[in-house]
Tab-separated table of C-alpha atoms in Angstrom:
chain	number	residue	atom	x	y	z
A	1	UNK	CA	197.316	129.957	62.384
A	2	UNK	CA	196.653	126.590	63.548
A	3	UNK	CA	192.880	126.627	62.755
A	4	UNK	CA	193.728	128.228	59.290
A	5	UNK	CA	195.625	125.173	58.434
A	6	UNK	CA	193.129	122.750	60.041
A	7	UNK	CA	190.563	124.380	57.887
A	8	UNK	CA	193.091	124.617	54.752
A	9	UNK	CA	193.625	120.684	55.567
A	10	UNK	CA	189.813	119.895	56.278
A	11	UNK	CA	188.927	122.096	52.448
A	12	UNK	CA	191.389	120.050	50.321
A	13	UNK	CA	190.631	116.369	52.115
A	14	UNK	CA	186.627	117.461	51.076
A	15	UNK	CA	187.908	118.522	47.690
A	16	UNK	CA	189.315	115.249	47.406
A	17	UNK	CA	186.997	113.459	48.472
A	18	UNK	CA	184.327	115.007	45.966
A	19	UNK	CA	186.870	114.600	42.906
A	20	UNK	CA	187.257	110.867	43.991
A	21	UNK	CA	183.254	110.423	44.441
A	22	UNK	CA	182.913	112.418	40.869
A	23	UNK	CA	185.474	109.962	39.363
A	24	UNK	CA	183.830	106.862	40.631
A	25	UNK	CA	180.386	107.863	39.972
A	26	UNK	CA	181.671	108.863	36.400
A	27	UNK	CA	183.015	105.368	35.946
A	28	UNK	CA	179.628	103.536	37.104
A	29	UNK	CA	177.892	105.637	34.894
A	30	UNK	CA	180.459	104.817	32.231
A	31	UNK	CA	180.040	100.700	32.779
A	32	UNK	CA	175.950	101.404	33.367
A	33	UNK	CA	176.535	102.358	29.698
A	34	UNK	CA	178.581	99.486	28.275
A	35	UNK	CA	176.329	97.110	30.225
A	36	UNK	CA	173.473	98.670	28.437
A	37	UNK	CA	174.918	98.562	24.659
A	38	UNK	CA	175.992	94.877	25.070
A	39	UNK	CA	172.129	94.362	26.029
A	40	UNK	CA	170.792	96.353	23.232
A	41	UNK	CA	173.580	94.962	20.823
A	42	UNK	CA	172.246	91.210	22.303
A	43	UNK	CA	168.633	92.129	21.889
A	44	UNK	CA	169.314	93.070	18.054
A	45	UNK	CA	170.657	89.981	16.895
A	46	UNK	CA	169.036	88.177	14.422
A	47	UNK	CA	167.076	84.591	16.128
A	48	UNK	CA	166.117	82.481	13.260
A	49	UNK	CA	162.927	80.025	13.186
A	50	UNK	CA	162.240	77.187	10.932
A	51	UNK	CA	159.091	75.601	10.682
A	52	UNK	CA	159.642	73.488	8.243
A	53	UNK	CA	163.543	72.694	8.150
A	54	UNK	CA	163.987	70.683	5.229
A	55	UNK	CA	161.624	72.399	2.812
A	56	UNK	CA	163.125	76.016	3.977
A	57	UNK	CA	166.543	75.068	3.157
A	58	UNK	CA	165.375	73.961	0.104
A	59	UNK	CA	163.814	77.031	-0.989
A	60	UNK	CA	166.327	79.477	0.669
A	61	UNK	CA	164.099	81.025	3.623
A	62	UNK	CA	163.612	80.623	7.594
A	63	UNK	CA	159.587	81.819	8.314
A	64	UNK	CA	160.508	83.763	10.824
A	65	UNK	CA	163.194	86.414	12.191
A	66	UNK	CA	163.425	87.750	15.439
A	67	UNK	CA	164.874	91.800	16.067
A	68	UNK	CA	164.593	92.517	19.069
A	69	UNK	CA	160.866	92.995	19.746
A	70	UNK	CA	160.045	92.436	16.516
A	71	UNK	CA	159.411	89.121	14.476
A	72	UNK	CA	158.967	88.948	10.294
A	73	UNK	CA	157.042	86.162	9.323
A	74	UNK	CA	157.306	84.819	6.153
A	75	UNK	CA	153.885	83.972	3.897
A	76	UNK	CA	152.396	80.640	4.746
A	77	UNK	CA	150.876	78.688	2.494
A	78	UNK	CA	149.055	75.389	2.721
A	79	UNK	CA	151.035	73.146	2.743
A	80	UNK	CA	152.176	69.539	4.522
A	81	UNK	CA	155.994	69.101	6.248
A	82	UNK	CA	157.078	67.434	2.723
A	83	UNK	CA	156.324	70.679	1.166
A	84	UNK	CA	153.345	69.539	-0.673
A	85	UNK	CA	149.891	71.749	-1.594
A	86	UNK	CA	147.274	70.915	1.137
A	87	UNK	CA	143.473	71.502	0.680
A	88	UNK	CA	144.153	71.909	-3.015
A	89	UNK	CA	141.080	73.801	-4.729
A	90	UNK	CA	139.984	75.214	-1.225
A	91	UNK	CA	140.558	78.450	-0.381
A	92	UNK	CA	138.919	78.699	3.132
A	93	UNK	CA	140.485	75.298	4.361
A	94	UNK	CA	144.376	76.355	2.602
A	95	UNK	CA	143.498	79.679	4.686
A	96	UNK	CA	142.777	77.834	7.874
A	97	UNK	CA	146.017	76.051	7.478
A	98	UNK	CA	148.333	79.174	6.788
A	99	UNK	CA	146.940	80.783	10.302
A	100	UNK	CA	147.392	77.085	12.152
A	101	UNK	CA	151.295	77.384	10.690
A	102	UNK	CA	151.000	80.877	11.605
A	103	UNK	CA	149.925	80.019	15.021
A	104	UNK	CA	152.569	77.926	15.700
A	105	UNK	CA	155.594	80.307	14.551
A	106	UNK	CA	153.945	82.848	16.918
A	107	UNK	CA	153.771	80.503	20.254
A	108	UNK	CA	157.219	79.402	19.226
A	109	UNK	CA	158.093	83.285	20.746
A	110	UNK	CA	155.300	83.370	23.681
A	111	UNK	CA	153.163	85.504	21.456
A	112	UNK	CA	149.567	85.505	20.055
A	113	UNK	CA	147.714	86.997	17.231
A	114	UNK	CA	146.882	90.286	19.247
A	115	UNK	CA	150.507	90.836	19.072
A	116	UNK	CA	150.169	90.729	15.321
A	117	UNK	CA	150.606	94.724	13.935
A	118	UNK	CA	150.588	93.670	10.021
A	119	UNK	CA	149.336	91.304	7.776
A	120	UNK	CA	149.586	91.258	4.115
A	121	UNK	CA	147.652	88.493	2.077
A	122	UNK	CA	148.403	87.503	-1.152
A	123	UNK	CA	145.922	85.450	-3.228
A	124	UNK	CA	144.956	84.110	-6.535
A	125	UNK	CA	141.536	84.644	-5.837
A	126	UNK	CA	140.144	87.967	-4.626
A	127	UNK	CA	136.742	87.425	-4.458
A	128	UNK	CA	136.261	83.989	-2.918
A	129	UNK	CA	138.860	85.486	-0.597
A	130	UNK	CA	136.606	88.136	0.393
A	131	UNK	CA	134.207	85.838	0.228
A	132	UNK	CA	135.499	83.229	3.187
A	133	UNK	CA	137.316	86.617	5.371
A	134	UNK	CA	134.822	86.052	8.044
A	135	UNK	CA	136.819	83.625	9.268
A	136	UNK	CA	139.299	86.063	10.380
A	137	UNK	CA	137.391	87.452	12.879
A	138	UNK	CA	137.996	84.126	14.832
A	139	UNK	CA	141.489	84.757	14.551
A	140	UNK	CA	141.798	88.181	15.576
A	141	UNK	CA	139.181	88.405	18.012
A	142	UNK	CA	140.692	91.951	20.184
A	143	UNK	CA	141.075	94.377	16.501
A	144	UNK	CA	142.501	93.733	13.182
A	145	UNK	CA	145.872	94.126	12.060
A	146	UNK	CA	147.054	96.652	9.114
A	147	UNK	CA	147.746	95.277	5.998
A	148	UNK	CA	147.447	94.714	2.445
A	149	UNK	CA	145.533	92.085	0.722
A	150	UNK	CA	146.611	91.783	-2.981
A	151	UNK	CA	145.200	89.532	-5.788
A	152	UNK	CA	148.230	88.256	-7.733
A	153	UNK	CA	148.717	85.784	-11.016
A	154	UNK	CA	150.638	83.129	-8.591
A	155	UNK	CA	152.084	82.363	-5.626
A	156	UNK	CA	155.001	79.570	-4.960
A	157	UNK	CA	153.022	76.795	-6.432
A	158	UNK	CA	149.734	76.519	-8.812
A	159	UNK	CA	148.003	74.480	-5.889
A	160	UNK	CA	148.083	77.426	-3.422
A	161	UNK	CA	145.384	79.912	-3.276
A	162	UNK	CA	146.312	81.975	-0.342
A	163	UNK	CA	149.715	83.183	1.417
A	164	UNK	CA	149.629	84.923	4.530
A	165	UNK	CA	152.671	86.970	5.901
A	166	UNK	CA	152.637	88.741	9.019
A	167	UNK	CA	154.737	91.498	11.366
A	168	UNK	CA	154.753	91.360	15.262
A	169	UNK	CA	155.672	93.422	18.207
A	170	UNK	CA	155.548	92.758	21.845
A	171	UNK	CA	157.039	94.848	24.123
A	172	UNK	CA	158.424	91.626	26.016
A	173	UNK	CA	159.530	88.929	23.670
A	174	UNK	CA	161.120	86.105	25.338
């Protein structure tokens, strides 16, 4: 009789045991969770960049977001920190000058332009566009983004020729 309680005793202290282990490793898994959605809910925020400050506040836009791995860049244009047309009546130097803006907005978040996975250009002027897209290939030197390239009637200003906007992904953004 003894050993049948001893055993009845040693059963139930292992069945509680394994309900308490259950419960705790329930819990862990329950805070793993939370932990997790407070760093996805962190990583989705919105990060702002301004290149320009003044002139985007004037005009109503930041040139870039940051989503989580993701940035959206708005169109550069050629232009100086006052806001004023650079390179006016050039369309290979106003592109040179959207990708050095471009450049900068994309080292501002540790990236480069092989992390670039869209680019849309707008321009006034399709053909001497096509024309001076060589220079590209300098730019992107490991593949070519997607894209669009669209002639349109303007852009911001009369003075600019060319606007380049661009998306980005990295599976590591700082």
């Amino acid at each position: 009789m003894i050993k049948l309680i001893n055993r009845l005793t040693l059963l139930a202290t292992l069945f509680a045991l394994a309900v308490v282990f259950q419960s705790c490793e329930q819990k862990q898994k329950e805070e793993t969770k939370e932990v997790e959605k407070q760093e996805i809910v962190e990583s989705e925020k919105p990060e702002y960049f301004l290149l320009r400050p003044e002139v985007e506040k004037v005009y109503g836009y930041s040139h870039a977001v940051k989503i989580g791995n993701s940035i959206k860049i708005s169109g550069a244009v050629s232009m100086d920190d006052e806001g004023n047309p650079t390179a006016v009546g050039d369309i290979e130097q106003q592109m040179k000058n959207c990708y050095a803006d471009l450049e900068k907005i994309l080292k501002h978040f540790g990236c480069t332009f092989d992390d670039v996975v869209k680019e849309d250009i707008f321009t006034t002027d399709m053909a001497q566009m096509l024309d001076k897209s060589a220079y590209r290939a300098e730019i992107y030197k490991n593949g070519f983004p997607t894209g669009s390239w669209l002639e349109v009637k303007g852009l911001a200003l009369p003075e600019f020729m060319v606007e380049i906007e661009l998306e980005v992904h990295k599976s590591e953004l700082k």
